[in-house]
Short mmCIF file of C-alpha atoms in Angstrom, two decimals:
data_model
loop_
_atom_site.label_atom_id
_atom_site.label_comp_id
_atom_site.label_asym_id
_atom_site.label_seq_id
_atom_site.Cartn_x
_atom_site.Cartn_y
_atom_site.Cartn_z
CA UNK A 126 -164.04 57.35 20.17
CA UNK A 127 -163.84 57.52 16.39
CA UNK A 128 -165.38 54.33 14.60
CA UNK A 129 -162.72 52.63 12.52
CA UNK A 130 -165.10 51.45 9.77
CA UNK A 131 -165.23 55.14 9.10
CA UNK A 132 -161.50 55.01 7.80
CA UNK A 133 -162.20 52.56 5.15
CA UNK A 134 -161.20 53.50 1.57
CA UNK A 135 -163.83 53.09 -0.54
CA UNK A 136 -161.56 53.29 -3.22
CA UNK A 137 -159.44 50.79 -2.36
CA UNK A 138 -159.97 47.69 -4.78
CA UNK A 139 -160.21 45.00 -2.60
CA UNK A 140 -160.83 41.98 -5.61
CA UNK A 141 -159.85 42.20 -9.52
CA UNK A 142 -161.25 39.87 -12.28
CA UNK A 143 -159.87 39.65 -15.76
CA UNK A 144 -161.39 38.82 -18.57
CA UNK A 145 -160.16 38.83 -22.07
CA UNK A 146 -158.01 36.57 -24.81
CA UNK A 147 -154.26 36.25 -25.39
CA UNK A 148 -153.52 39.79 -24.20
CA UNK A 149 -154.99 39.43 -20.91
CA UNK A 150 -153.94 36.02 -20.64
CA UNK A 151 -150.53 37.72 -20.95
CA UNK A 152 -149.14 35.74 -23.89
CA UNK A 153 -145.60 36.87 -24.77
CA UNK A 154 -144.05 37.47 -21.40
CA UNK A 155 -143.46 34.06 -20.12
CA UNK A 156 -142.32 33.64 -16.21
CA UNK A 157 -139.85 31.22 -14.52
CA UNK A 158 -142.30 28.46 -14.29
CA UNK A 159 -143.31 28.53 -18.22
CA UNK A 160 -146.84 30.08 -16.94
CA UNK A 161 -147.60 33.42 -18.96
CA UNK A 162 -147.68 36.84 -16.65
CA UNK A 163 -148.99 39.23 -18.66
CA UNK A 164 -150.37 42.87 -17.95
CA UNK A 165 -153.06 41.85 -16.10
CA UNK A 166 -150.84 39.91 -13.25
CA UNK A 167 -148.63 42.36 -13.33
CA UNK A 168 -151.61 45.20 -12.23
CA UNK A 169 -153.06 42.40 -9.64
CA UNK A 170 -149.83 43.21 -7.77
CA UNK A 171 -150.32 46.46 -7.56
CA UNK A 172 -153.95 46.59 -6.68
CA UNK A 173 -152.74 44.22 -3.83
CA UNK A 174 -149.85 46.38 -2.75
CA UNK A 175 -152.82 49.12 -2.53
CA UNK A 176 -154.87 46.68 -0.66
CA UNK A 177 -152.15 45.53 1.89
CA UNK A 178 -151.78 49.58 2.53
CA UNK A 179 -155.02 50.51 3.12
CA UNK A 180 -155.99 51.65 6.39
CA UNK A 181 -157.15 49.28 7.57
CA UNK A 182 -155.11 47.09 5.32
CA UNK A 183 -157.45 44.26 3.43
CA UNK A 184 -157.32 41.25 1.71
CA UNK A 185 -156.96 41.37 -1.84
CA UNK A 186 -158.15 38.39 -4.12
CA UNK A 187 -157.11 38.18 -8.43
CA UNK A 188 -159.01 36.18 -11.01
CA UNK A 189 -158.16 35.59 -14.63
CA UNK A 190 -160.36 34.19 -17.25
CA UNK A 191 -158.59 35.24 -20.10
CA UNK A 192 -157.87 32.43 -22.55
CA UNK A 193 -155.67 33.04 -26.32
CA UNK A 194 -157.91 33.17 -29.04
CA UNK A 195 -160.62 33.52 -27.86
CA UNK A 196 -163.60 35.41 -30.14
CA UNK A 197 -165.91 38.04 -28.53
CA UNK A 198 -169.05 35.65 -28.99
CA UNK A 199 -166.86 32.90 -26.51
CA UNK A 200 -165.67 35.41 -24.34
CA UNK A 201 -168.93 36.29 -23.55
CA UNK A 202 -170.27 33.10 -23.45
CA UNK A 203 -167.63 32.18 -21.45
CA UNK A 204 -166.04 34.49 -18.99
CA UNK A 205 -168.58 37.50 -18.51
CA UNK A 206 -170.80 34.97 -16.30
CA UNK A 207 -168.03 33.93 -14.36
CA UNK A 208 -167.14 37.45 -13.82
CA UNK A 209 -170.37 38.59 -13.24
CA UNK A 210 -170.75 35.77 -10.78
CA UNK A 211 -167.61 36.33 -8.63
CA UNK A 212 -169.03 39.57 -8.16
CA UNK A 213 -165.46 41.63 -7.72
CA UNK A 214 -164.57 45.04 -7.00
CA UNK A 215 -162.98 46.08 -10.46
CA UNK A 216 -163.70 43.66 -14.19
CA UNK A 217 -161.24 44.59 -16.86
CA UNK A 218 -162.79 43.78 -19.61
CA UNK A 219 -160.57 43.57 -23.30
CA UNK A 220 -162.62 41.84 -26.14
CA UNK A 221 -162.86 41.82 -29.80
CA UNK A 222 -159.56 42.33 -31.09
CA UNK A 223 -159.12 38.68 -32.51
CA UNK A 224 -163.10 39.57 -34.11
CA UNK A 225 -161.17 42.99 -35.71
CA UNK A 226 -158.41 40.62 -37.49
CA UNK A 227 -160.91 38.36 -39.08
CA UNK A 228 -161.69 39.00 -43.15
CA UNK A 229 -164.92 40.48 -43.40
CA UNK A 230 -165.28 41.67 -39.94
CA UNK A 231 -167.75 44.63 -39.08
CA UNK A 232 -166.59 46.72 -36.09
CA UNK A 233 -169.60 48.35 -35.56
CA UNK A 234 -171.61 44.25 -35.39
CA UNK A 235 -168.67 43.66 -32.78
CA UNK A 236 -169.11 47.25 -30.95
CA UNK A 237 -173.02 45.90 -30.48
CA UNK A 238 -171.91 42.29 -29.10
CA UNK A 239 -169.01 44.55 -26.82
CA UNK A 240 -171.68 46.84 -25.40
CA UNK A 241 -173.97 44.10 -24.46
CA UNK A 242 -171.29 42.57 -22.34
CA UNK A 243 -170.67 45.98 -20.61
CA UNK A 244 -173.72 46.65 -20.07
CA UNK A 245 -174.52 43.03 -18.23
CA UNK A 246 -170.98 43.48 -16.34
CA UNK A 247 -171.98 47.02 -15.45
CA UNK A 248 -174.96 45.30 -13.69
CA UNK A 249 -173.43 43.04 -11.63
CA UNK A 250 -169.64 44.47 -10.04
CA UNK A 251 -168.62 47.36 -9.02
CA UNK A 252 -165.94 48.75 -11.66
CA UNK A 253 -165.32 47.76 -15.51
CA UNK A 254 -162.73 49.56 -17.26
CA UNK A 255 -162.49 48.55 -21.51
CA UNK A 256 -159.86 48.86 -23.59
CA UNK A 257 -159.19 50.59 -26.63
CA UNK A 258 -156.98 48.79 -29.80
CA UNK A 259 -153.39 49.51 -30.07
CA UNK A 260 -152.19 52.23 -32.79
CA UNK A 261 -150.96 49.28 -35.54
CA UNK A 262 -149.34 51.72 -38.00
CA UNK A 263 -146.07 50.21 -37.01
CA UNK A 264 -147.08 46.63 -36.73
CA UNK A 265 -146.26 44.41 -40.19
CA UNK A 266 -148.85 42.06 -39.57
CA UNK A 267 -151.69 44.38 -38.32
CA UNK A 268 -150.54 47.97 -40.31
CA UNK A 269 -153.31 47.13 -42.52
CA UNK A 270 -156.37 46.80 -39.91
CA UNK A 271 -155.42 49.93 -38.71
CA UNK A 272 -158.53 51.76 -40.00
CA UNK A 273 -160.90 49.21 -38.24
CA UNK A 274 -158.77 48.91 -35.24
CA UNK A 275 -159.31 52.88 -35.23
CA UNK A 276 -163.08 52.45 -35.57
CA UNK A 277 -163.89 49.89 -33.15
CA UNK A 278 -161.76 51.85 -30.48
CA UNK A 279 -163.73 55.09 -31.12
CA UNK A 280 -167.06 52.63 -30.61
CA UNK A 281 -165.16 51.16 -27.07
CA UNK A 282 -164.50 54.62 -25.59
CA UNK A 283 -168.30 55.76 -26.38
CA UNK A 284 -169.84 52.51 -24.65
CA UNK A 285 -167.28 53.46 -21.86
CA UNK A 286 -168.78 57.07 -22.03
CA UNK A 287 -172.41 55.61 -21.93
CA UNK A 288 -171.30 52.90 -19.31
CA UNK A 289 -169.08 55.53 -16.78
CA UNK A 290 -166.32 52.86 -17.57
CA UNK A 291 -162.69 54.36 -17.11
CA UNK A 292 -160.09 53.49 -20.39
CA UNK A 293 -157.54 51.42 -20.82
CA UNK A 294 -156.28 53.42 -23.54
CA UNK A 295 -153.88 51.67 -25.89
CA UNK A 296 -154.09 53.48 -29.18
CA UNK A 297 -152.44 56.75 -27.01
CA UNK A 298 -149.67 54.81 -25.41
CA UNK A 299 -146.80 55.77 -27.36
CA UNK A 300 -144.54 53.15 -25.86
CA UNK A 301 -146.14 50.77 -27.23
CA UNK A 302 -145.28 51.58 -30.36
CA UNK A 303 -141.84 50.94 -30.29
CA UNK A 304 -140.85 47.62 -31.47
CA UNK A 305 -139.36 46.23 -28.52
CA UNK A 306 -142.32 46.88 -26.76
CA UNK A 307 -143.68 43.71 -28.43
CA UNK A 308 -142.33 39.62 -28.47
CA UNK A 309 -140.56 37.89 -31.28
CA UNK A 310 -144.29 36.95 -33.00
CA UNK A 311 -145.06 40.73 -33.42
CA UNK A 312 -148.59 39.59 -32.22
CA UNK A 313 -147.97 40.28 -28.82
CA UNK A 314 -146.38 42.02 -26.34
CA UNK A 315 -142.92 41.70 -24.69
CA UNK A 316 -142.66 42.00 -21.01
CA UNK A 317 -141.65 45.23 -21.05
CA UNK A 318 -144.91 46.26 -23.31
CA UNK A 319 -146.76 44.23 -20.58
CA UNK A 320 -145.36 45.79 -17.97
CA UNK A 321 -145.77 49.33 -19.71
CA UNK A 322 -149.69 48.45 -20.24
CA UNK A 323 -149.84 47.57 -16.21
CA UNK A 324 -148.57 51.02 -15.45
CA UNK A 325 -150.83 52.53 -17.07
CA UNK A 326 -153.96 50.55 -16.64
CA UNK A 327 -152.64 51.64 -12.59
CA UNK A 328 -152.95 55.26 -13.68
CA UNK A 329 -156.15 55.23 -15.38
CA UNK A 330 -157.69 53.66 -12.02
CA UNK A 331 -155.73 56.02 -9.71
CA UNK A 332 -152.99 54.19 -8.22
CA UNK A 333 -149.61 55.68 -7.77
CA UNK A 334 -147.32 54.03 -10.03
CA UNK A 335 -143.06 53.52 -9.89
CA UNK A 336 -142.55 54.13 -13.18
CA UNK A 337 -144.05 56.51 -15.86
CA UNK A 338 -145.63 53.84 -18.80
CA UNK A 339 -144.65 56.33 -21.46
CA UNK A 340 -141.04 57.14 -20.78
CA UNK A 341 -138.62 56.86 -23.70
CA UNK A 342 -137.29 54.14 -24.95
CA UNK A 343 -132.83 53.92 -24.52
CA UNK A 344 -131.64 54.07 -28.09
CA UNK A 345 -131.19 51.71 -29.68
CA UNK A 346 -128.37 50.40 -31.62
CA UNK A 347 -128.42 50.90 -35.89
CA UNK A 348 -129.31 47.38 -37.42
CA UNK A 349 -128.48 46.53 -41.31
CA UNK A 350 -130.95 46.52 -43.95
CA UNK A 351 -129.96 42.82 -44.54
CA UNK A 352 -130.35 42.17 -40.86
CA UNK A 353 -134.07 43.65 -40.68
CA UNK A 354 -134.60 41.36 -43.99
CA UNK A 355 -133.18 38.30 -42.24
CA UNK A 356 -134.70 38.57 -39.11
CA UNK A 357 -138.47 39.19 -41.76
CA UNK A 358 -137.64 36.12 -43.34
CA UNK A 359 -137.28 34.29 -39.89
CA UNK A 360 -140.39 35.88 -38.11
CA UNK A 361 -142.35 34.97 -41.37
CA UNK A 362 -141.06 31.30 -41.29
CA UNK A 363 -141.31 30.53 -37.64
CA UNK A 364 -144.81 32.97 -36.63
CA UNK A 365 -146.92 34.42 -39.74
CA UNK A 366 -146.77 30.86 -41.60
CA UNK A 367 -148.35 28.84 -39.11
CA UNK A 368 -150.77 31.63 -37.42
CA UNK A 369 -152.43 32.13 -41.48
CA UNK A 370 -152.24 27.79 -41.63
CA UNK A 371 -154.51 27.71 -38.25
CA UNK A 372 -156.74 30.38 -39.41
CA UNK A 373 -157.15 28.12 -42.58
CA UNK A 374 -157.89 25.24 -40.61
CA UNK A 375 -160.17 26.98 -38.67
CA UNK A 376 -158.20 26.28 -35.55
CA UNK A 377 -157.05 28.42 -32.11
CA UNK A 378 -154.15 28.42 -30.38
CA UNK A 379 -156.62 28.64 -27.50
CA UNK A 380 -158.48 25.39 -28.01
CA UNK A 381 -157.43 23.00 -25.44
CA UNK A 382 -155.98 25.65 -22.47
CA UNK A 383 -157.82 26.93 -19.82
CA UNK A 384 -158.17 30.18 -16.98
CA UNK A 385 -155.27 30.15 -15.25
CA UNK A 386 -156.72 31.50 -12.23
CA UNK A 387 -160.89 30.76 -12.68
CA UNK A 388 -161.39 31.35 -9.15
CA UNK A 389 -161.39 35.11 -6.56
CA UNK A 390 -158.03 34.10 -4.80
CA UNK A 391 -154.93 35.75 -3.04
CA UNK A 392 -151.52 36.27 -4.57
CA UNK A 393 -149.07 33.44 -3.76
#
């Protein structure tokens, strides 16, 4: 008689740990209880539903470390022992971009501090897939980063090269481009661009997936010029105004809020 250990998937991702700021924290799609979902929830599930179909099925167990605003030199400080301590099957790790949108900023000094990281992650669990920037030429706030957003990415996929870390890769993910793929701050995205982002980080590790991440947009419906300036004016008032006043101050929207999962456990 056949031994059953010898039908175990290997592939299978039995335990997922993410680590990260806002956009890995999910900010921008917000679920019934308040509590932000987010990409990275949203890809637990279907690492699970993997897990639960495995033959023979397994146990599947979802951490997230990911707090907003946080800087690549806290994140590091942070999370990546954590992560490196729970010891999981797969680390996403998506750092730096809050470094990028700082004046005076060096991608290549934040490459060096993002390589680091991988390489200490790379040590210690089994999988660590990066992430690349998003493409920002249609983003108000961030149009003007987009040459180092474009730099730091091409830094992030050669780590991954060095590093045999699969991409996340945002800049190529043309759905994301499109404005409703993003929440009423323009910062971050919607649940449908966090939903789009799970889909895809699915694909890069292999999963079969329900919906293609890149499929068009429905039209959408013709807006007045004086209804694109009003709604400016109100995104300006209620979102850019106070995100440049706590950058003034020196202050993060992140300061007092902790991992909402800090610990390897099942879905609920």
């Amino acid at each position: 008689m056949a031994d059953d250990s010898q039908n175990d998937d290997k592939s299978v991702i039995g335990s997922y740990t993410a680590v990260g700021d806002s956009f890995t924290e999910g900010v921008g799609d917000p679920g019934p209880d308040g509590t932000y979902v987010g990409w990275a929830d949203r890809l637990a599930v279907l690492l699970a539903d993997q897990c639960a179909d495995a033959a023979p099925p397994g146990d599947f167990r979802y951490a997230n470390l990911a707090v907003r605003g946080r800087l690549l030199g806290q994140i590091v400080a942070e999370q990546v022992p954590r992560a490196m301590e729970l010891a999981p099957d797969l680390v996403t790790f998506c750092a730096g971009g809050n470094d990028i949108l700082r004046p005076g900023s060096d991608p290549d000094l934040v490459a060096e501090r993002f390589e680091a990281a991988v390489a200490d992650l790379s040590s210690a669990v089994g999988t660590v897939l990066v992430c690349t920037g998003f493409d920002t030429r249609s983003v108000p706030v961030l149009r003007h980063l987009r040459g180092k957003i474009a730099t730091y990415t091409a830094h992030v996929r050669a780590i991954a090269d060095r590093y045999d870390c699969p991409v996340l890769d945002l800049w190529s993910l043309r759905s994301v481009q499109d404005r409703r793929a993003w929440s009423a701050d323009r910062l971050h995205l919607s649940a449908e661009g966090h939903t789009r982002v799970a889909l895809r980080a699915a694909q890069v590790l292999g999963l079969e997936v329900p919906a293609d991440p890149d499929q068009p947009w429905p039209p959408e419906s013709f807006r007045l010029p004086s209804e694109v300036r009003r709604d400016n004016i109100q995104w300006a008032r209620e979102y850019l105004v106070p995100w440049i006043g706590r950058r003034l101050r020196g202050e993060s929207s992140g300061d007092e809020v902790q991992p909402k999962r800090p610990d390897l456990l099942p879905l609920q």
